[in-house]
Amino acid sequence: MSETLTLGKALNLGLRKALESDRKVVVMGEDVGKLGGVFRITDGLQKDFGEQRVIDTPLAESGIIGTAIGLAIRGYRPVCEIQFDGFVYPAYDQIVSQVAKMYYRSRGKVRVPMVIRIPFGGGIGAVEHHSESPEAYFAHTAGLKVVSCASPQDAYWMIQQAIGSDDPIIFLEPKRRYWEKGPVDTSTGIEEAYPLHSSRVVRNGTDATIVAYGPMVRVALDAATAAEPDGRSLEVIDLRSLSPLDLGPVYDSVRRTGRCVVVHEAPSNVSLSSEVAARVTERCFYSLEAPVSRVTGFDVPYPAARVEEEYLPDLDRVLDAVDRSFTY
Amino acid sequence: MANGERDVRPPGMETAGWIPPTNGQELNYVQLLTPDGERVEHPRYSVDFTADEYRGLYRDLVVIRKLDAEATALQRQGELGIWASLLGQEAAQVGSGRALRPQDMAFPTYREHGVLYCRGIDPIMPLGLFRGVDQGAWDSSLHRFHMYTIVIGAQTLHATGYAMGITMDGRVGNDDGEAVIAYFGDGASSQGDVNEAFVWASVFNAPVVFFCQNNQYAISEPLERQTRVPLYQRARGFGFPGVRVDGNDVLATYAVTRAALDSARHGQGPMLIEAYTYRMGAHTTSDDPTRYRIASEVEAWQARDPIMRMRLMLERENLASPDFFADVDSHAAKQAVELRERVLALPDPEPLSIFDFTYPNGDPLVAEQREQFAAYLASFADLGGIDGGERR
């Protein structure tokens, strides 16, 4: 059965299902309880599951993650919310020094089955620290997995899969897409859902492979739609999992198209697109007609809201990159 | 004192070497056993041990000091990469360690080898960590003693979250309730995480005892670089009780910790215990305390030794024969020799084991790297030579 839901509502329903199916799941973060979250992602959950399972925490990110580690050691499955991307940094030490390493250093005796939900990305006209793309800091950290949903369907299932996984997972939610609607099939079981760490071809094409994730999947699809009347057929792949990367479908695609463009909001220097470009070049060297190109935010701090649209990749910049790829 | 509640070093004495007052009143701490081995009473705290139990505490103190000294020696001989000695802090660790009930959980720093011993963990475990064969291999759930945490103060949040889990499990409110002890030092009390742990513990009424071993130094930085107020009083600002105990008095430390844990397990929430003690050795074997403290200060604390006062008490109260002390010494010496032999026999980990346990569900990149590295290592075997190939 398919419903049309916003991405935010899909997350809300997915969280509800997770809370229903395992009483060890605990949701915690600033304003997640009574308010239902500043984006209403946890709306209604505290009312139905109680204050011990949906917890309004004190205002300290390191404390949220650190106490969640203790809960995990005690046998709980914490789902932590960091209210905005730019506020994850106070928790960074607990995440990379503790969450990421606990299983390894204990030689498998201590698991931290934690999900850290973070609304990320820009395009919402916000003040500083509310439009960041910190995914590279976490993808670079061994011991963490990082995923990003781009559609309501993926939001609904990926949040449940992440909560069910014993790996610690950074769950990046494209906040500018929270209000966009899409079909969600809630009728299948979780076992039949598309695998959490698999990438997905979201549009077939023949002339170039556009690789994106999170908020930029929509931009890539819009670029492909715009390119069609000009006779360009673009294949769009949603990475979905940033660590581990599932690049098999990307390699298959590039071996057919010969051209690859990677799109993300985060700056280019030492980014996810650097990693994708390196690996695609290693594996598809003889298939490439042009270098892998990258359409990214600039290597400056995220700018003021009135000029953020100049910073953020849009469909024109994606098409421009595709055009330049064809000059080779 | 002229400065009211502040008992930091008097002006002008900062670099002269501080002679601690011998009178427990000035430091406002709980004491049941003086440095001279005399029993004193306290209106609120007391212990009631059998002769065997008193002797047992003494034995614990001596054994852990001996094992700690052996570890320091092993480091000097290149068998351990580094060692963080607990010298001088034996009473704080045995007193609190023995106060834990079997169902309680402890979150240590990286110096609580005495508590580890009291929890029944094989004393070779921390030596494996400091030798570098592993990163702390004991099963923390089996012994209710978590792994060592080297990031200063981080474990106080883990302890608090665990304690919140105890409440959520409904395991507070009676004698069988569970409590948590979170160890940290005077330096750690400045860390944001420790203060955030105090916030969480207070607002969620978590069953956690924060046990601060104030050993007067954070590497080279003295107490007054971390606080302008006695550490036990910090708790008041967060809304829970704090008490200072003579950390070199195993009886008082036991009594105060036992009371705090029992209060927590009955649902009365967190407490802060400041165990006032002294780091007789260096911060670690890489440290040189002569660069920042003077001999007379160390000597003054030597006179407050935790083990000497227990011995004097046992002798004074005829709780132990002369043979007993000799037996304890020889038992401790034997333990130390055995520990040494076992450390020297610890095998290095297999190279490919570095890829294990990165993720519960594994990871394709890690698996790929493991495969590639295994092939790389195997390629040296193909080069021939007496042992196969040698990597340069």
XYZ file of C-alpha atoms in Angstrom:
720
model
C 0.000 0.000 0.000
C 1.471 3.312 -1.060
C 0.851 6.607 0.654
C 2.056 10.062 -0.315
C 4.047 11.523 2.540
C 6.477 14.325 3.125
C 10.019 13.207 3.902
C 9.596 14.526 7.436
C 6.397 12.565 7.978
C 7.994 9.452 6.512
C 10.789 9.753 9.101
C 8.206 10.253 11.818
C 6.354 7.079 10.814
C 9.584 5.132 10.503
C 10.639 6.209 13.996
C 7.238 5.213 15.322
C 7.562 1.758 13.801
C 11.030 1.366 15.301
C 9.782 2.371 18.755
C 6.892 -0.078 18.418
C 8.978 -3.004 17.304
C 11.761 -2.871 19.895
C 11.279 -1.565 23.417
C 15.006 -0.982 23.732
C 14.806 1.820 21.168
C 15.042 5.208 22.847
C 14.811 8.576 21.095
C 16.717 11.460 22.674
C 17.707 14.991 21.853
C 16.893 18.642 22.394
C 13.188 19.425 22.024
C 12.328 15.996 20.616
C 9.754 15.165 23.262
C 7.107 17.687 24.159
C 7.727 19.887 21.115
C 8.123 16.948 18.754
C 11.365 18.368 17.379
C 12.012 21.740 15.767
C 11.172 20.125 12.416
C 8.408 18.004 13.970
C 10.186 14.820 12.943
C 9.442 13.271 16.357
C 5.960 14.767 16.607
C 3.542 12.742 18.729
C 6.098 10.139 19.780
C 6.528 11.171 23.403
C 2.775 11.267 23.896
C 2.473 7.661 22.741
C 5.704 6.139 24.020
C 6.303 8.143 27.169
C 9.059 10.294 28.591
C 11.369 7.393 29.289
C 11.517 6.415 25.632
C 11.393 9.840 24.013
C 13.644 12.050 26.092
C 14.091 15.796 26.110
C 17.754 16.187 26.979
C 19.666 19.068 28.511
C 21.270 21.420 26.005
C 24.672 19.846 25.441
C 25.511 17.744 22.398
C 28.472 15.951 23.901
C 26.248 15.012 26.815
C 23.580 13.649 24.465
C 25.983 11.336 22.680
C 28.029 10.441 25.791
C 25.015 9.419 27.850
C 23.641 7.568 24.841
C 26.843 5.521 24.819
C 26.152 4.590 28.430
C 22.618 3.593 27.507
C 23.962 1.471 24.666
C 26.362 -0.272 27.039
C 23.346 -0.950 29.243
C 21.565 -2.619 26.305
C 19.497 0.160 24.808
C 19.372 1.264 21.166
C 19.624 5.065 21.308
C 18.427 7.241 18.440
C 19.999 10.612 19.100
C 18.949 13.777 17.369
C 21.442 16.573 16.837
C 19.215 19.549 16.177
C 21.260 21.028 13.308
C 24.360 19.968 11.382
C 26.457 22.854 12.665
C 25.862 21.809 16.261
C 27.255 18.320 15.965
C 30.788 19.521 16.604
C 30.591 19.637 20.424
C 29.709 15.933 20.203
C 32.485 15.174 17.729
C 34.891 13.789 20.302
C 32.324 11.418 21.787
C 31.419 10.319 18.243
C 34.857 9.681 16.800
C 36.830 8.825 19.937
C 34.178 6.753 21.687
C 31.224 5.654 19.527
C 33.392 4.781 16.531
C 36.053 2.898 18.432
C 34.211 1.037 21.156
C 33.527 -2.167 19.223
C 37.064 -2.310 17.856
C 38.910 -1.633 21.072
C 36.751 -4.093 23.023
C 37.419 -6.726 20.334
C 33.732 -7.062 19.735
C 32.576 -7.246 23.350
C 30.906 -3.828 23.497
C 28.458 -2.753 20.808
C 27.145 0.770 20.325
C 24.023 0.299 18.153
C 23.392 4.019 17.979
C 21.807 6.171 15.302
C 22.715 9.845 15.264
C 20.137 11.743 13.218
C 21.311 15.062 11.822
C 19.316 17.414 9.566
C 21.938 18.666 7.123
C 22.483 20.922 4.153
C 21.378 24.399 3.160
C 18.817 26.151 1.056
C 16.520 27.106 3.921
C 17.534 30.741 4.374
C 19.015 30.134 7.795
C 21.627 31.909 9.870
C 25.068 30.407 10.443
C 25.657 26.800 11.492
C 22.258 25.644 10.251
C 23.263 24.715 6.689
C 26.411 22.616 7.046
C 27.424 19.436 5.259
C 29.710 17.631 7.732
C 29.469 14.164 6.175
C 33.157 13.900 5.239
C 34.278 14.227 8.859
C 32.276 11.113 9.709
C 32.806 9.120 6.515
C 36.542 9.505 7.141
C 36.207 7.924 10.593
C 36.655 4.162 10.720
C 34.015 2.558 12.892
C 31.159 4.805 11.767
C 28.705 4.247 8.949
C 27.085 7.215 7.235
C 23.886 7.266 5.196
C 21.648 9.912 3.702
C 18.069 9.489 2.530
C 16.882 11.541 -0.451
C 13.210 10.556 -0.738
C 10.285 9.845 1.577
C 10.395 6.157 0.606
C 14.054 5.914 1.577
C 13.515 8.004 4.704
C 10.805 5.630 5.978
C 12.790 2.455 5.487
C 16.367 3.632 6.014
C 15.637 5.038 9.471
C 14.210 1.690 10.543
C 17.104 -0.233 9.026
C 19.640 2.069 10.662
C 18.009 1.617 14.060
C 17.963 -2.146 13.549
C 21.647 -2.237 12.640
C 24.227 -2.826 15.358
C 26.673 -0.530 13.567
C 26.857 3.072 14.781
C 25.253 5.118 12.032
C 25.266 8.835 11.241
C 21.888 9.390 9.618
C 21.876 12.565 7.536
C 18.474 14.019 6.686
C 18.229 16.628 3.884
C 16.378 19.317 5.775
C 15.460 21.355 2.696
C 13.541 18.276 1.502
C 11.604 17.659 4.732
C 8.425 19.156 3.247
C 8.637 17.518 -0.196
C 6.221 14.725 -0.870
C 6.662 11.343 -2.433
C 5.173 7.851 -2.483
C 5.998 5.525 0.392
C 5.217 1.835 0.279
C 4.667 0.856 3.898
C 3.217 -2.554 3.109
C 6.336 -4.670 2.820
C 8.400 -5.994 5.688
C 11.751 -4.521 6.642
C 13.533 -7.565 5.213
C 12.234 -6.682 1.755
C 13.274 -3.043 1.921
C 16.071 -1.886 -0.369
C 19.387 -2.550 1.396
C 20.562 0.253 3.645
C 24.102 0.478 2.285
C 23.272 0.115 -1.403
C 23.293 2.918 -3.925
C 20.416 3.163 -6.387
C 19.978 4.211 -9.997
C 17.093 6.682 -9.762
C 17.026 7.631 -13.418
C 18.364 5.684 -16.388
C 20.410 7.409 -19.045
C 23.155 6.831 -21.583
C 25.315 9.904 -21.964
C 26.716 10.680 -18.511
C 26.500 9.407 -14.944
C 25.475 11.942 -12.321
C 26.271 10.822 -8.767
C 24.547 12.597 -5.879
C 23.126 12.083 -2.392
C 20.831 13.803 0.071
C 19.480 17.182 -1.033
C 21.339 17.128 -4.368
C 19.531 14.066 -5.741
C 16.565 16.305 -6.552
C 18.916 18.792 -8.251
C 20.511 16.000 -10.289
C 17.097 14.717 -11.362
C 16.000 18.227 -12.307
C 19.173 18.614 -14.359
C 18.454 15.342 -16.153
C 14.895 16.464 -16.914
C 16.187 19.779 -18.276
C 18.853 18.044 -20.381
C 16.428 15.701 -22.122
C 14.964 18.162 -24.665
C 18.563 19.035 -25.619
C 19.147 15.405 -26.469
C 21.278 14.573 -23.465
C 20.337 11.447 -21.550
C 21.671 11.569 -18.010
C 21.782 8.632 -15.618
C 21.356 9.643 -11.992
C 22.605 7.529 -9.106
C 21.694 8.208 -5.479
C 24.586 7.028 -3.328
C 22.371 6.626 -0.218
C 25.278 5.193 1.771
C 28.330 7.456 2.102
C 30.261 5.021 4.213
C 30.459 2.327 3.089
C 30.172 3.552 -0.480
C 28.424 1.176 -2.848
C 30.057 2.160 -6.123
C 29.379 -1.034 -8.095
C 26.373 0.505 -9.850
C 28.418 3.668 -10.492
C 31.222 1.682 -12.123
C 28.690 -0.221 -14.252
C 27.144 3.047 -15.312
C 30.424 4.819 -16.102
C 31.580 1.843 -18.126
C 28.572 2.510 -20.324
C 28.472 6.322 -20.329
C 32.186 7.139 -20.040
C 31.471 10.331 -18.125
C 30.898 11.029 -14.451
C 29.822 14.135 -12.531
C 29.579 14.091 -8.734
C 27.349 16.637 -6.982
C 27.175 17.704 -3.331
C 26.713 20.828 -1.222
C 29.836 20.226 0.842
C 33.025 21.968 -0.296
C 35.209 20.083 -2.753
C 38.504 19.872 -0.905
C 38.866 16.437 0.730
C 35.211 15.557 0.210
C 32.976 12.614 -0.704
C 33.360 13.595 -4.351
C 37.153 13.376 -4.001
C 36.699 9.792 -2.843
C 34.217 8.878 -5.584
C 36.441 10.480 -8.241
C 39.492 8.564 -7.009
C 37.736 5.223 -6.991
C 35.892 5.706 -10.300
C 39.193 6.664 -11.913
C 40.877 3.562 -10.457
C 38.187 1.172 -11.581
C 36.928 2.765 -14.815
C 40.144 4.305 -16.135
C 39.900 2.787 -19.593
C 36.180 3.558 -19.885
C 36.437 7.258 -19.062
C 36.087 9.719 -21.911
C 36.751 12.648 -19.605
C 37.992 13.202 -16.055
C 35.451 12.775 -13.285
C 34.118 16.236 -12.578
C 32.726 17.603 -9.332
C 30.014 20.155 -8.737
C 30.236 21.240 -5.131
C 29.965 24.048 -2.647
C 32.978 26.357 -2.670
C 35.830 26.031 -0.234
C 34.632 28.887 1.897
C 32.519 28.867 5.051
C 28.833 28.601 4.216
C 27.729 32.107 3.185
C 24.919 34.370 4.350
C 21.406 33.306 3.410
C 20.698 35.946 0.797
C 23.573 34.707 -1.318
C 23.467 30.972 -0.494
C 21.882 30.122 -3.854
C 25.133 31.259 -5.515
C 27.016 28.786 -3.328
C 24.716 25.795 -3.666
C 25.020 23.617 -6.779
C 21.930 23.982 -8.946
C 20.786 22.325 -12.145
C 22.601 24.882 -14.314
C 25.941 24.163 -12.694
C 25.350 20.426 -13.101
C 24.512 20.852 -16.800
C 27.523 23.112 -17.224
C 29.740 20.365 -15.815
C 28.163 17.826 -18.157
C 28.774 20.172 -21.112
C 32.411 20.618 -20.144
C 32.769 16.878 -19.844
C 31.732 16.652 -23.471
C 34.523 18.984 -24.574
C 37.046 16.200 -23.963
C 41.308 29.779 57.602
C 41.660 33.369 56.486
C 40.181 32.634 53.076
C 36.986 31.077 54.371
C 35.963 28.070 52.327
C 38.994 28.166 50.069
C 41.713 25.837 51.167
C 44.081 26.296 48.291
C 47.705 27.023 48.988
C 48.244 30.137 51.098
C 49.567 33.120 49.155
C 53.300 32.944 48.776
C 53.321 29.187 49.236
C 52.445 28.351 45.641
C 55.941 27.493 44.601
C 57.397 26.789 48.014
C 55.951 23.340 48.377
C 52.742 22.945 50.254
C 52.660 21.250 53.603
C 49.193 19.849 54.059
C 47.520 20.365 57.386
C 47.517 17.147 59.400
C 44.292 18.049 61.077
C 41.336 16.636 59.179
C 39.180 19.586 60.275
C 40.926 22.120 58.077
C 40.370 20.050 55.006
C 36.811 19.303 56.082
C 37.050 15.674 55.086
C 35.773 12.451 56.518
C 38.471 10.488 58.289
C 38.216 7.293 60.337
C 41.905 6.411 60.516
C 44.659 8.933 61.148
C 48.074 8.763 59.491
C 49.378 7.338 62.769
C 46.931 4.457 62.647
C 44.515 5.723 65.269
C 40.824 5.108 64.837
C 38.671 8.220 65.006
C 34.929 8.490 65.015
C 32.771 10.404 62.634
C 29.177 11.420 63.375
C 27.899 10.124 60.088
C 30.217 7.430 58.759
C 31.629 4.312 60.331
C 32.853 0.847 59.425
C 32.272 -2.418 61.203
C 34.652 -4.982 59.814
C 35.762 -8.321 61.140
C 39.450 -8.864 61.848
C 39.680 -10.883 58.640
C 38.191 -8.045 56.664
C 40.627 -5.509 58.118
C 43.489 -7.820 57.247
C 41.987 -8.338 53.798
C 41.978 -4.615 53.129
C 45.607 -4.396 54.181
C 46.499 -7.272 51.892
C 44.720 -5.610 48.971
C 46.621 -2.371 49.556
C 49.977 -4.103 49.678
C 49.342 -6.310 46.672
C 48.183 -3.540 44.396
C 51.115 -1.335 45.375
C 53.473 -4.193 44.634
C 51.893 -4.989 41.278
C 51.900 -1.319 40.369
C 55.603 -1.090 41.231
C 56.277 -4.154 39.112
C 54.534 -2.515 36.186
C 56.661 0.616 36.604
C 59.778 -1.565 36.625
C 58.625 -3.402 33.515
C 58.207 -0.100 31.739
C 61.697 0.997 32.725
C 62.945 -2.243 31.207
C 61.164 -1.599 27.939
C 58.502 -4.281 28.405
C 55.638 -1.805 28.687
C 55.385 1.235 26.437
C 54.144 3.377 29.299
C 52.597 2.952 32.735
C 50.312 5.198 34.798
C 51.162 4.458 38.413
C 48.609 4.596 41.202
C 51.278 4.978 43.894
C 49.780 6.791 46.872
C 46.190 6.254 45.753
C 45.811 2.674 46.938
C 43.365 3.467 49.751
C 41.114 5.560 47.521
C 40.889 2.678 45.065
C 40.606 -0.231 47.490
C 38.192 1.652 49.738
C 35.876 2.539 46.871
C 36.495 -0.682 44.955
C 35.508 -2.848 47.907
C 32.459 -0.681 48.585
C 30.933 -1.683 45.253
C 28.284 -4.379 45.450
C 28.361 -7.187 42.852
C 25.530 -5.635 40.835
C 27.208 -2.210 40.605
C 29.043 -0.951 37.535
C 32.315 0.992 37.498
C 33.612 3.348 34.821
C 37.347 3.917 35.365
C 39.878 6.323 33.885
C 43.217 4.708 32.992
C 44.732 4.552 36.475
C 42.212 2.445 38.407
C 44.256 -0.734 38.464
C 43.397 -1.089 42.151
C 39.664 -1.019 41.478
C 40.179 -3.448 38.592
C 41.872 -5.784 41.032
C 39.023 -5.485 43.538
C 36.498 -6.304 40.817
C 38.234 -9.616 40.281
C 39.772 -8.891 36.904
C 43.053 -10.586 36.079
C 45.727 -7.981 36.947
C 47.558 -8.673 33.699
C 44.794 -6.908 31.800
C 45.960 -3.316 32.162
C 49.531 -4.402 31.496
C 48.450 -5.837 28.165
C 46.995 -2.439 27.334
C 50.099 -0.491 28.332
C 52.335 -2.991 26.608
C 50.331 -2.435 23.459
C 49.119 -5.965 22.736
C 45.524 -4.791 22.970
C 43.439 -1.772 24.024
C 41.985 -3.290 27.182
C 40.843 -6.845 26.726
C 38.709 -7.595 29.736
C 35.004 -8.320 29.438
C 33.470 -5.238 30.994
C 30.026 -6.726 31.429
C 31.328 -9.825 33.153
C 33.151 -7.930 35.873
C 31.031 -4.793 35.836
C 34.135 -2.708 35.195
C 34.208 -0.842 31.900
C 37.256 -0.462 29.704
C 39.799 2.210 30.489
C 39.066 5.600 28.931
C 42.010 7.754 28.009
C 40.065 10.802 26.814
C 39.917 12.794 30.040
C 36.496 12.736 31.682
C 34.630 11.169 28.747
C 33.645 8.155 30.818
C 31.610 10.233 33.269
C 28.986 10.674 30.545
C 29.012 6.950 29.760
C 28.569 6.195 33.455
C 25.663 8.632 33.706
C 23.917 7.189 30.666
C 24.364 3.704 32.050
C 22.861 4.883 35.320
C 19.909 6.359 33.424
C 19.470 2.910 31.904
C 19.350 1.418 35.387
C 16.470 3.746 36.226
C 14.719 2.918 32.961
C 15.078 -0.776 33.793
C 13.369 -0.155 37.129
C 16.464 -1.324 38.993
C 16.534 1.408 41.645
C 14.632 1.718 44.885
C 15.785 -1.060 47.163
C 18.782 -2.959 48.518
C 19.086 -4.910 45.266
C 19.137 -1.717 43.252
C 22.109 -1.089 40.997
C 24.446 1.874 41.225
C 27.279 3.206 39.096
C 30.609 4.677 40.120
C 32.348 7.080 37.758
C 36.059 7.658 38.428
C 37.853 10.808 37.344
C 40.581 13.132 38.597
C 40.981 16.728 39.693
C 42.093 17.707 36.191
C 39.078 16.045 34.623
C 36.745 18.151 36.752
C 37.458 21.015 34.336
C 36.346 19.067 31.279
C 33.035 19.972 29.702
C 31.997 16.327 29.572
C 32.330 15.956 33.345
C 30.214 19.026 33.941
C 27.658 17.823 31.403
C 27.579 14.508 33.253
C 26.793 16.409 36.460
C 23.932 18.181 34.659
C 22.465 14.943 33.325
C 22.895 13.060 36.603
C 21.185 15.800 38.541
C 18.204 16.458 36.258
C 17.549 12.759 35.696
C 18.319 11.800 39.313
C 20.659 9.117 38.019
C 22.045 6.465 40.413
C 25.684 7.425 39.833
C 28.417 8.209 42.332
C 31.030 10.544 40.915
C 34.313 9.563 42.561
C 36.999 12.174 42.098
C 40.488 11.156 43.105
C 41.956 14.552 43.756
C 45.627 13.629 43.652
C 46.581 17.320 43.512
C 48.015 17.270 39.986
C 46.970 16.947 36.392
C 50.381 16.051 34.989
C 52.211 19.234 36.055
C 49.266 21.465 36.791
C 48.326 21.805 40.423
C 44.812 21.764 41.801
C 44.463 25.526 41.905
C 44.779 25.635 38.115
C 41.552 23.609 37.931
C 39.394 25.213 40.608
C 38.989 28.078 43.054
C 36.649 26.098 45.234
C 37.089 22.749 46.985
C 36.070 20.175 44.421
C 33.466 18.438 46.583
C 31.579 21.742 46.759
C 31.096 21.793 42.980
C 28.242 19.331 43.389
C 26.205 21.914 45.243
C 26.068 24.056 42.131
C 24.544 21.152 40.235
C 22.066 20.283 42.945
C 23.425 17.149 44.542
C 25.485 16.391 47.645
C 29.254 16.398 47.700
C 31.562 15.060 50.389
C 35.305 15.101 50.784
C 37.013 12.079 52.270
C 40.607 11.492 53.284
C 41.572 9.530 50.190
C 44.505 7.944 52.019
C 42.162 6.424 54.596
C 40.813 3.139 53.282
C 38.222 2.878 56.049
C 36.732 6.325 55.477
C 36.828 5.882 51.717
C 35.006 2.599 52.060
C 32.401 4.047 54.406
C 31.648 7.130 52.352
C 31.556 5.274 49.036
C 29.388 2.482 50.394
C 26.929 5.016 51.782
C 26.855 6.990 48.537
C 26.302 3.883 46.405
C 23.566 2.621 48.696
C 21.896 6.006 48.618
C 22.007 5.981 44.819
C 20.649 2.453 44.518
C 17.722 3.465 46.710
C 16.809 6.226 44.300
C 18.327 9.214 46.058
C 20.259 10.239 42.985
C 23.888 11.201 42.418
C 26.635 12.200 44.809
C 30.120 13.558 44.397
C 32.919 12.123 46.498
C 36.226 13.932 46.478
C 38.917 11.554 47.680
C 41.678 13.855 48.829
C 44.904 12.054 48.059
C 48.271 12.525 46.384
C 49.941 11.199 43.276
C 53.172 9.994 44.839
C 54.621 8.975 41.504
C 54.674 10.636 38.132
C 51.650 11.143 35.919
C 53.039 8.348 33.782
C 56.475 6.918 33.231
C 56.990 9.617 30.578
C 56.640 12.355 33.163
C 59.293 13.999 35.354
C 57.632 15.516 38.419
C 60.888 17.028 39.660
C 60.280 19.696 37.061
C 57.221 21.049 38.844
C 57.100 19.927 42.437
C 59.581 19.840 45.289
C 60.786 16.957 47.409
C 59.492 18.359 50.697
C 55.954 18.250 49.396
C 56.263 14.603 48.470
C 57.811 13.865 51.853
C 54.935 15.541 53.646
C 52.532 13.238 51.874
C 54.763 10.244 52.552
C 53.922 10.782 56.217
C 50.261 10.270 55.299
C 50.869 6.984 53.556
C 47.705 4.860 53.229
C 49.371 1.519 53.854
C 51.502 2.530 56.827
C 48.505 3.758 58.745
C 46.633 0.496 58.194
C 49.630 -1.463 59.397
C 49.947 0.705 62.484
C 46.241 0.220 63.190
C 46.430 -3.569 62.825
C 49.405 -3.672 65.155
C 47.921 -1.231 67.641
C 44.664 -3.201 67.844
C 46.296 -6.638 67.772
C 44.453 -7.592 64.632
C 47.485 -9.146 62.988
C 50.508 -11.149 64.021
C 54.038 -10.255 62.847
C 53.877 -13.338 60.607
C 50.858 -11.870 58.883
C 52.792 -8.880 57.574
C 55.626 -11.064 56.369
C 53.130 -13.400 54.685
C 51.425 -10.520 52.929
C 54.736 -9.180 51.685
C 55.804 -12.532 50.371
C 52.403 -13.145 48.788
C 52.589 -9.774 47.078
C 56.133 -10.451 45.904
C 55.048 -13.772 44.448
C 52.133 -12.148 42.630
C 54.512 -9.605 41.183
C 56.919 -12.241 39.913
C 54.098 -14.199 38.297
C 52.760 -11.067 36.699
C 56.182 -10.260 35.281
C 56.571 -13.695 33.758
C 53.148 -13.533 32.183
C 53.741 -10.074 30.744
C 56.972 -11.186 29.113
C 55.093 -14.091 27.557
C 52.264 -11.985 26.107
C 52.120 -12.596 22.362
C 51.929 -9.708 19.927
C 48.699 -9.606 17.930
C 48.665 -11.167 14.469
C 49.040 -8.505 11.739
C 45.749 -9.277 10.033
C 43.887 -8.916 13.323
C 44.071 -5.148 12.869
C 41.175 -5.496 10.442
C 38.934 -7.363 12.867
C 36.072 -5.856 14.844
C 35.830 -2.574 12.972
C 32.076 -3.002 12.588
C 29.568 -5.541 13.943
C 28.251 -5.975 10.392
C 31.622 -5.809 8.693
C 32.446 -3.438 5.853
C 33.346 -4.045 2.196
C 36.249 -1.556 2.146
C 37.805 -3.060 5.268
C 37.350 -6.555 3.836
C 38.990 -5.475 0.583
C 41.936 -3.911 2.390
C 42.378 -6.980 4.550
C 42.500 -9.170 1.451
C 44.982 -6.914 -0.279
C 47.205 -6.643 2.786
C 47.127 -10.406 3.315
C 48.282 -10.919 -0.251
C 50.990 -8.319 0.243
C 52.263 -10.059 3.373
C 52.132 -13.427 1.675
C 54.236 -12.074 -1.179
C 57.216 -11.847 1.178
C 57.036 -15.554 1.860
C 57.604 -16.116 -1.852
C 60.911 -14.285 -1.809
C 62.706 -17.246 -0.250
C 65.541 -16.870 2.283
C 65.864 -18.592 5.640
C 62.671 -17.195 7.174
C 60.960 -16.387 3.918
C 61.365 -12.778 2.858
C 62.207 -10.008 5.289
C 60.312 -6.739 5.088
C 62.789 -3.879 5.212
